[in-house]
């Protein structure tokens, strides 16, 4: 049974972490040896976990083709080709067309190749697709399936299309095109080549730039949830550089539609490797919307409508795959549909997210109610809020938004107060909701109602002490602004009594909040430190909201560590060896190991097979070199004979003998040794150079 170097079965590791790429790699190699009928469920699970990995789709399809299941293979092509614009997958499709379908229907295969070029013809590695297409057309021409003139025109069109596209191996396509023109018509070949030469030189320069930009991109990276590793961050930077390069329009295209296609294709390639990174999805749909608006400005009505359709399709892909539980994509999608005046679609988008079981729907309900208030009025808001109240997952923020929409949208304070009261009964220990309620009542200048609310909440005993600090701060601030001295003193004493259990006896420090206003303090900074006031207000909400402004009160009293000697934290998905000698962080390897690691390729360059190191070392340890057999003695004699023959033929046998001795080989032939000594004596004879000017001058003097 195939196991990992960690000594674990890959299926067990996959159960622990379904995104363990290494375990999936070992399992795939195991599945290749089994019949496709038994391994098909595993492959289905594989592509459901990694739906954007073209390499896994290709392996699955190749297994179906190897088993002769062409119908299943074509079904997999239908499921993957339009969703996964991976060059590996499309190469597999091109090979399938040429090897399995070309003998059945020439026009169908030709149309399929044209379809492939429309989808991935802009790829950096599209050379293989163009090459397969040309070979197919040449074979069809030699077989007499099409007319000669028609075939030549089609092949020439494919070559010109490829030459006009920057890609890797662009020069090889140019050489093939020149040979093609020479073969078709030698008299007109030079004129045709000269006419295409300026375009080739321009595209060749862009191809070299593209090679330089893509050299740091690992296109075989499998999309997994964000790990924030160093390699992942490097790849994100590399993809952003490539996307920015496409945004800069290096081809200086006047056709905006073609430029937009190239940029969107760059985003599509980045999403294949980083489908769990929401920023690539957001940037892609934002660019599609921007390009659609610009196309409408340029009077490209059809192109603009197609861009809008592509944006909607991209949103659907996102929420049906890795962004299924990301509310940000749903909100952008709803805003896009609202801009297109498709309000029914907006309702269905929000309901799709709310219907998910393992998500927090509170924020979705909030934006859903805001949309309904904008487009349909307060009655629709009440319907949505009624559904939210019946949903046990919602938080208190939904009640706050519903109350504010009732007050500001319908100008009805009584309904808003009833909603706040309902929320206070449902969330009695939520200090944030109580603060929102008191802030709402402060707009009406109803002092009695506000005091009653403060007393109800603070004396109920439902709020933990650490959560009641902000409410006490707001109560003392309220009494300081509109209350009398007696009320201020009573609230201050009650506050001191309540907070003394948290901070101890600090009566003077607790008085500071009674007389402060915003950032204005009633005592110097040194006195506040002596009182321990910075430590007190660090527990309150008011201090957290103004932390950046109040740093001068507490930062200088704390000794800051020297961060220059600290090692940056670089999380790794799978840490082995010396990276975790003790729990708590990553540590650098020893200097000697660092030097060796700098000379060998990185681990990601090695794809297997994985050696069982313990078994290999045990075999080497148990191997006995002292034993000899008749076969080994005969082999040694044959080697000595062959070595002596080679030494007789060499021009410098002494040097060869020295080299053999340096490597631990002992010569056994006396004749060879004598020849070596004679050659050494010959080499010892001094032979002056032919044009030795110093020797001639000395001879003249003599």
mmCIF file with all atom_site columns, N, CA and C in Angstrom, residues 113-155:
data_model
loop_
_atom_site.group_PDB
_atom_site.id
_atom_site.type_symbol
_atom_site.label_atom_id
_atom_site.label_alt_id
_atom_site.label_comp_id
_atom_site.label_asym_id
_atom_site.label_entity_id
_atom_site.label_seq_id
_atom_site.pdbx_PDB_ins_code
_atom_site.Cartn_x
_atom_site.Cartn_y
_atom_site.Cartn_z
_atom_site.occupancy
_atom_site.B_iso_or_equiv
_atom_site.pdbx_formal_charge
_atom_site.auth_seq_id
_atom_site.auth_comp_id
_atom_site.auth_asym_id
_atom_site.auth_atom_id
_atom_site.pdbx_PDB_model_num
ATOM 1   N N  . UNK A 1 113 ? -11.068 23.048 -32.448 1.00 0.00 ? 113 UNK A N  1
ATOM 2   C CA . UNK A 1 113 ? -9.786  23.744 -32.297 1.00 0.00 ? 113 UNK A CA 1
ATOM 3   C C  . UNK A 1 113 ? -9.979  25.258 -32.315 1.00 0.00 ? 113 UNK A C  1
ATOM 4   N N  . UNK A 1 114 ? -10.839 25.747 -33.191 1.00 0.00 ? 114 UNK A N  1
ATOM 5   C CA . UNK A 1 114 ? -11.121 27.187 -33.208 1.00 0.00 ? 114 UNK A CA 1
ATOM 6   C C  . UNK A 1 114 ? -11.738 27.638 -31.884 1.00 0.00 ? 114 UNK A C  1
ATOM 7   N N  . UNK A 1 115 ? -12.604 26.807 -31.343 1.00 0.00 ? 115 UNK A N  1
ATOM 8   C CA . UNK A 1 115 ? -13.203 27.118 -30.044 1.00 0.00 ? 115 UNK A CA 1
ATOM 9   C C  . UNK A 1 115 ? -12.132 27.169 -28.951 1.00 0.00 ? 115 UNK A C  1
ATOM 10  N N  . UNK A 1 116 ? -11.183 26.241 -29.013 1.00 0.00 ? 116 UNK A N  1
ATOM 11  C CA . UNK A 1 116 ? -10.102 26.229 -28.024 1.00 0.00 ? 116 UNK A CA 1
ATOM 12  C C  . UNK A 1 116 ? -9.242  27.481 -28.130 1.00 0.00 ? 116 UNK A C  1
ATOM 13  N N  . UNK A 1 117 ? -8.951  27.923 -29.353 1.00 0.00 ? 117 UNK A N  1
ATOM 14  C CA . UNK A 1 117 ? -8.144  29.139 -29.518 1.00 0.00 ? 117 UNK A CA 1
ATOM 15  C C  . UNK A 1 117 ? -8.898  30.369 -29.034 1.00 0.00 ? 117 UNK A C  1
ATOM 16  N N  . UNK A 1 118 ? -10.221 30.381 -29.214 1.00 0.00 ? 118 UNK A N  1
ATOM 17  C CA . UNK A 1 118 ? -11.000 31.518 -28.706 1.00 0.00 ? 118 UNK A CA 1
ATOM 18  C C  . UNK A 1 118 ? -10.938 31.604 -27.183 1.00 0.00 ? 118 UNK A C  1
ATOM 19  N N  . UNK A 1 119 ? -10.836 30.456 -26.520 1.00 0.00 ? 119 UNK A N  1
ATOM 20  C CA . UNK A 1 119 ? -10.861 30.446 -25.055 1.00 0.00 ? 119 UNK A CA 1
ATOM 21  C C  . UNK A 1 119 ? -9.479  30.617 -24.443 1.00 0.00 ? 119 UNK A C  1
ATOM 22  N N  . UNK A 1 120 ? -8.480  29.903 -24.949 1.00 0.00 ? 120 UNK A N  1
ATOM 23  C CA . UNK A 1 120 ? -7.143  29.935 -24.326 1.00 0.00 ? 120 UNK A CA 1
ATOM 24  C C  . UNK A 1 120 ? -6.059  30.333 -25.310 1.00 0.00 ? 120 UNK A C  1
ATOM 25  N N  . UNK A 1 121 ? -6.444  30.914 -26.440 1.00 0.00 ? 121 UNK A N  1
ATOM 26  C CA . UNK A 1 121 ? -5.435  31.325 -27.409 1.00 0.00 ? 121 UNK A CA 1
ATOM 27  C C  . UNK A 1 121 ? -4.553  32.458 -26.934 1.00 0.00 ? 121 UNK A C  1
ATOM 28  N N  . UNK A 1 122 ? -4.955  33.174 -25.880 1.00 0.00 ? 122 UNK A N  1
ATOM 29  C CA . UNK A 1 122 ? -4.150  34.269 -25.335 1.00 0.00 ? 122 UNK A CA 1
ATOM 30  C C  . UNK A 1 122 ? -3.191  33.801 -24.258 1.00 0.00 ? 122 UNK A C  1
ATOM 31  N N  . UNK A 1 123 ? -3.176  32.519 -23.956 1.00 0.00 ? 123 UNK A N  1
ATOM 32  C CA . UNK A 1 123 ? -2.372  32.015 -22.849 1.00 0.00 ? 123 UNK A CA 1
ATOM 33  C C  . UNK A 1 123 ? -0.879  32.098 -23.161 1.00 0.00 ? 123 UNK A C  1
ATOM 34  N N  . UNK A 1 124 ? -0.103  32.241 -22.101 1.00 0.00 ? 124 UNK A N  1
ATOM 35  C CA . UNK A 1 124 ? 1.356   32.294 -22.255 1.00 0.00 ? 124 UNK A CA 1
ATOM 36  C C  . UNK A 1 124 ? 1.912   30.979 -22.785 1.00 0.00 ? 124 UNK A C  1
ATOM 37  N N  . UNK A 1 125 ? 1.246   29.863 -22.501 1.00 0.00 ? 125 UNK A N  1
ATOM 38  C CA . UNK A 1 125 ? 1.686   28.551 -22.961 1.00 0.00 ? 125 UNK A CA 1
ATOM 39  C C  . UNK A 1 125 ? 0.790   28.006 -24.073 1.00 0.00 ? 125 UNK A C  1
ATOM 40  N N  . UNK A 1 126 ? 0.204   28.888 -24.871 1.00 0.00 ? 126 UNK A N  1
ATOM 41  C CA . UNK A 1 126 ? -0.725  28.450 -25.918 1.00 0.00 ? 126 UNK A CA 1
ATOM 42  C C  . UNK A 1 126 ? -0.018  27.870 -27.135 1.00 0.00 ? 126 UNK A C  1
ATOM 43  N N  . UNK A 1 127 ? 1.311   27.839 -27.136 1.00 0.00 ? 127 UNK A N  1
ATOM 44  C CA . UNK A 1 127 ? 2.051   27.301 -28.282 1.00 0.00 ? 127 UNK A CA 1
ATOM 45  C C  . UNK A 1 127 ? 1.615   25.879 -28.604 1.00 0.00 ? 127 UNK A C  1
ATOM 46  N N  . UNK A 1 128 ? 1.385   25.060 -27.578 1.00 0.00 ? 128 UNK A N  1
ATOM 47  C CA . UNK A 1 128 ? 1.021   23.661 -27.820 1.00 0.00 ? 128 UNK A CA 1
ATOM 48  C C  . UNK A 1 128 ? -0.314  23.552 -28.555 1.00 0.00 ? 128 UNK A C  1
ATOM 49  N N  . UNK A 1 129 ? -1.279  24.422 -28.235 1.00 0.00 ? 129 UNK A N  1
ATOM 50  C CA . UNK A 1 129 ? -2.584  24.370 -28.909 1.00 0.00 ? 129 UNK A CA 1
ATOM 51  C C  . UNK A 1 129 ? -2.427  24.746 -30.381 1.00 0.00 ? 129 UNK A C  1
ATOM 52  N N  . UNK A 1 130 ? -1.712  25.833 -30.651 1.00 0.00 ? 130 UNK A N  1
ATOM 53  C CA . UNK A 1 130 ? -1.483  26.233 -32.039 1.00 0.00 ? 130 UNK A CA 1
ATOM 54  C C  . UNK A 1 130 ? -0.723  25.146 -32.797 1.00 0.00 ? 130 UNK A C  1
ATOM 55  N N  . UNK A 1 131 ? 0.255   24.559 -32.160 1.00 0.00 ? 131 UNK A N  1
ATOM 56  C CA . UNK A 1 131 ? 1.061   23.533 -32.814 1.00 0.00 ? 131 UNK A CA 1
ATOM 57  C C  . UNK A 1 131 ? 0.211   22.314 -33.162 1.00 0.00 ? 131 UNK A C  1
ATOM 58  N N  . UNK A 1 132 ? -0.636  21.880 -32.217 1.00 0.00 ? 132 UNK A N  1
ATOM 59  C CA . UNK A 1 132 ? -1.517  20.742 -32.487 1.00 0.00 ? 132 UNK A CA 1
ATOM 60  C C  . UNK A 1 132 ? -2.489  21.057 -33.623 1.00 0.00 ? 132 UNK A C  1
ATOM 61  N N  . UNK A 1 133 ? -2.992  22.265 -33.646 1.00 0.00 ? 133 UNK A N  1
ATOM 62  C CA . UNK A 1 133 ? -3.949  22.654 -34.684 1.00 0.00 ? 133 UNK A CA 1
ATOM 63  C C  . UNK A 1 133 ? -3.290  22.633 -36.062 1.00 0.00 ? 133 UNK A C  1
ATOM 64  N N  . UNK A 1 134 ? -2.092  23.196 -36.155 1.00 0.00 ? 134 UNK A N  1
ATOM 65  C CA . UNK A 1 134 ? -1.390  23.211 -37.445 1.00 0.00 ? 134 UNK A CA 1
ATOM 66  C C  . UNK A 1 134 ? -1.068  21.792 -37.899 1.00 0.00 ? 134 UNK A C  1
ATOM 67  N N  . UNK A 1 135 ? -0.600  20.951 -36.989 1.00 0.00 ? 135 UNK A N  1
ATOM 68  C CA . UNK A 1 135 ? -0.303  19.567 -37.364 1.00 0.00 ? 135 UNK A CA 1
ATOM 69  C C  . UNK A 1 135 ? -1.557  18.846 -37.844 1.00 0.00 ? 135 UNK A C  1
ATOM 70  N N  . UNK A 1 136 ? -2.680  19.113 -37.212 1.00 0.00 ? 136 UNK A N  1
ATOM 71  C CA . UNK A 1 136 ? -3.935  18.501 -37.650 1.00 0.00 ? 136 UNK A CA 1
ATOM 72  C C  . UNK A 1 136 ? -4.312  18.969 -39.054 1.00 0.00 ? 136 UNK A C  1
ATOM 73  N N  . UNK A 1 137 ? -4.167  20.272 -39.332 1.00 0.00 ? 137 UNK A N  1
ATOM 74  C CA . UNK A 1 137 ? -4.510  20.787 -40.659 1.00 0.00 ? 137 UNK A CA 1
ATOM 75  C C  . UNK A 1 137 ? -3.564  20.255 -41.725 1.00 0.00 ? 137 UNK A C  1
ATOM 76  N N  . UNK A 1 138 ? -2.285  20.144 -41.392 1.00 0.00 ? 138 UNK A N  1
ATOM 77  C CA . UNK A 1 138 ? -1.319  19.606 -42.359 1.00 0.00 ? 138 UNK A CA 1
ATOM 78  C C  . UNK A 1 138 ? -1.633  18.148 -42.664 1.00 0.00 ? 138 UNK A C  1
ATOM 79  N N  . UNK A 1 139 ? -1.972  17.374 -41.630 1.00 0.00 ? 139 UNK A N  1
ATOM 80  C CA . UNK A 1 139 ? -2.321  15.971 -41.857 1.00 0.00 ? 139 UNK A CA 1
ATOM 81  C C  . UNK A 1 139 ? -3.588  15.848 -42.693 1.00 0.00 ? 139 UNK A C  1
ATOM 82  N N  . UNK A 1 140 ? -4.559  16.720 -42.456 1.00 0.00 ? 140 UNK A N  1
ATOM 83  C CA . UNK A 1 140 ? -5.788  16.690 -43.256 1.00 0.00 ? 140 UNK A CA 1
ATOM 84  C C  . UNK A 1 140 ? -5.506  17.073 -44.699 1.00 0.00 ? 140 UNK A C  1
ATOM 85  N N  . UNK A 1 141 ? -4.571  18.011 -44.906 1.00 0.00 ? 141 UNK A N  1
ATOM 86  C CA . UNK A 1 141 ? -4.217  18.416 -46.267 1.00 0.00 ? 141 UNK A CA 1
ATOM 87  C C  . UNK A 1 141 ? -3.532  17.284 -47.013 1.00 0.00 ? 141 UNK A C  1
ATOM 88  N N  . UNK A 1 142 ? -2.612  16.604 -46.332 1.00 0.00 ? 142 UNK A N  1
ATOM 89  C CA . UNK A 1 142 ? -1.920  15.493 -46.985 1.00 0.00 ? 142 UNK A CA 1
ATOM 90  C C  . UNK A 1 142 ? -2.852  14.319 -47.241 1.00 0.00 ? 142 UNK A C  1
ATOM 91  N N  . UNK A 1 143 ? -3.893  14.189 -46.436 1.00 0.00 ? 143 UNK A N  1
ATOM 92  C CA . UNK A 1 143 ? -4.844  13.106 -46.637 1.00 0.00 ? 143 UNK A CA 1
ATOM 93  C C  . UNK A 1 143 ? -5.898  13.404 -47.680 1.00 0.00 ? 143 UNK A C  1
ATOM 94  N N  . UNK A 1 144 ? -5.911  14.624 -48.212 1.00 0.00 ? 144 UNK A N  1
ATOM 95  C CA . UNK A 1 144 ? -6.854  14.991 -49.253 1.00 0.00 ? 144 UNK A CA 1
ATOM 96  C C  . UNK A 1 144 ? -8.264  15.223 -48.767 1.00 0.00 ? 144 UNK A C  1
ATOM 97  N N  . UNK A 1 145 ? -8.436  15.518 -47.466 1.00 0.00 ? 145 UNK A N  1
ATOM 98  C CA . UNK A 1 145 ? -9.781  15.734 -46.942 1.00 0.00 ? 145 UNK A CA 1
ATOM 99  C C  . UNK A 1 145 ? -10.324 17.109 -47.298 1.00 0.00 ? 145 UNK A C  1
ATOM 100 N N  . UNK A 1 146 ? -9.448  18.082 -47.593 1.00 0.00 ? 146 UNK A N  1
ATOM 101 C CA . UNK A 1 146 ? -9.876  19.424 -47.975 1.00 0.00 ? 146 UNK A CA 1
ATOM 102 C C  . UNK A 1 146 ? -9.097  19.845 -49.208 1.00 0.00 ? 146 UNK A C  1
ATOM 103 N N  . UNK A 1 147 ? -9.597  20.883 -49.866 1.00 0.00 ? 147 UNK A N  1
ATOM 104 C CA . UNK A 1 147 ? -8.918  21.400 -51.035 1.00 0.00 ? 147 UNK A CA 1
ATOM 105 C C  . UNK A 1 147 ? -7.606  22.058 -50.635 1.00 0.00 ? 147 UNK A C  1
ATOM 106 N N  . UNK A 1 148 ? -6.648  22.045 -51.567 1.00 0.00 ? 148 UNK A N  1
ATOM 107 C CA . UNK A 1 148 ? -5.311  22.549 -51.250 1.00 0.00 ? 148 UNK A CA 1
ATOM 108 C C  . UNK A 1 148 ? -5.348  24.033 -50.928 1.00 0.00 ? 148 UNK A C  1
ATOM 109 N N  . UNK A 1 149 ? -6.011  24.833 -51.759 1.00 0.00 ? 149 UNK A N  1
ATOM 110 C CA . UNK A 1 149 ? -6.039  26.280 -51.524 1.00 0.00 ? 149 UNK A CA 1
ATOM 111 C C  . UNK A 1 149 ? -6.733  26.617 -50.204 1.00 0.00 ? 149 UNK A C  1
ATOM 112 N N  . UNK A 1 150 ? -7.819  25.930 -49.927 1.00 0.00 ? 150 UNK A N  1
ATOM 113 C CA . UNK A 1 150 ? -8.523  26.178 -48.669 1.00 0.00 ? 150 UNK A CA 1
ATOM 114 C C  . UNK A 1 150 ? -7.664  25.794 -47.475 1.00 0.00 ? 150 UNK A C  1
ATOM 115 N N  . UNK A 1 151 ? -6.963  24.676 -47.587 1.00 0.00 ? 151 UNK A N  1
ATOM 116 C CA . UNK A 1 151 ? -6.111  24.232 -46.487 1.00 0.00 ? 151 UNK A CA 1
ATOM 117 C C  . UNK A 1 151 ? -4.955  25.196 -46.251 1.00 0.00 ? 151 UNK A C  1
ATOM 118 N N  . UNK A 1 152 ? -4.331  25.679 -47.329 1.00 0.00 ? 152 UNK A N  1
ATOM 119 C CA . UNK A 1 152 ? -3.211  26.617 -47.186 1.00 0.00 ? 152 UNK A CA 1
ATOM 120 C C  . UNK A 1 152 ? -3.681  27.913 -46.541 1.00 0.00 ? 152 UNK A C  1
ATOM 121 N N  . UNK A 1 153 ? -4.830  28.404 -46.956 1.00 0.00 ? 153 UNK A N  1
ATOM 122 C CA . UNK A 1 153 ? -5.350  29.648 -46.372 1.00 0.00 ? 153 UNK A CA 1
ATOM 123 C C  . UNK A 1 153 ? -5.656  29.472 -44.885 1.00 0.00 ? 153 UNK A C  1
ATOM 124 N N  . UNK A 1 154 ? -6.214  28.306 -44.523 1.00 0.00 ? 154 UNK A N  1
ATOM 125 C CA . UNK A 1 154 ? -6.526  28.068 -43.110 1.00 0.00 ? 154 UNK A CA 1
ATOM 126 C C  . UNK A 1 154 ? -5.256  27.978 -42.275 1.00 0.00 ? 154 UNK A C  1
ATOM 127 N N  . UNK A 1 155 ? -4.261  27.249 -42.789 1.00 0.00 ? 155 UNK A N  1
ATOM 128 C CA . UNK A 1 155 ? -3.002  27.109 -42.044 1.00 0.00 ? 155 UNK A CA 1
ATOM 129 C C  . UNK A 1 155 ? -2.309  28.458 -41.909 1.00 0.00 ? 155 UNK A C  1
#
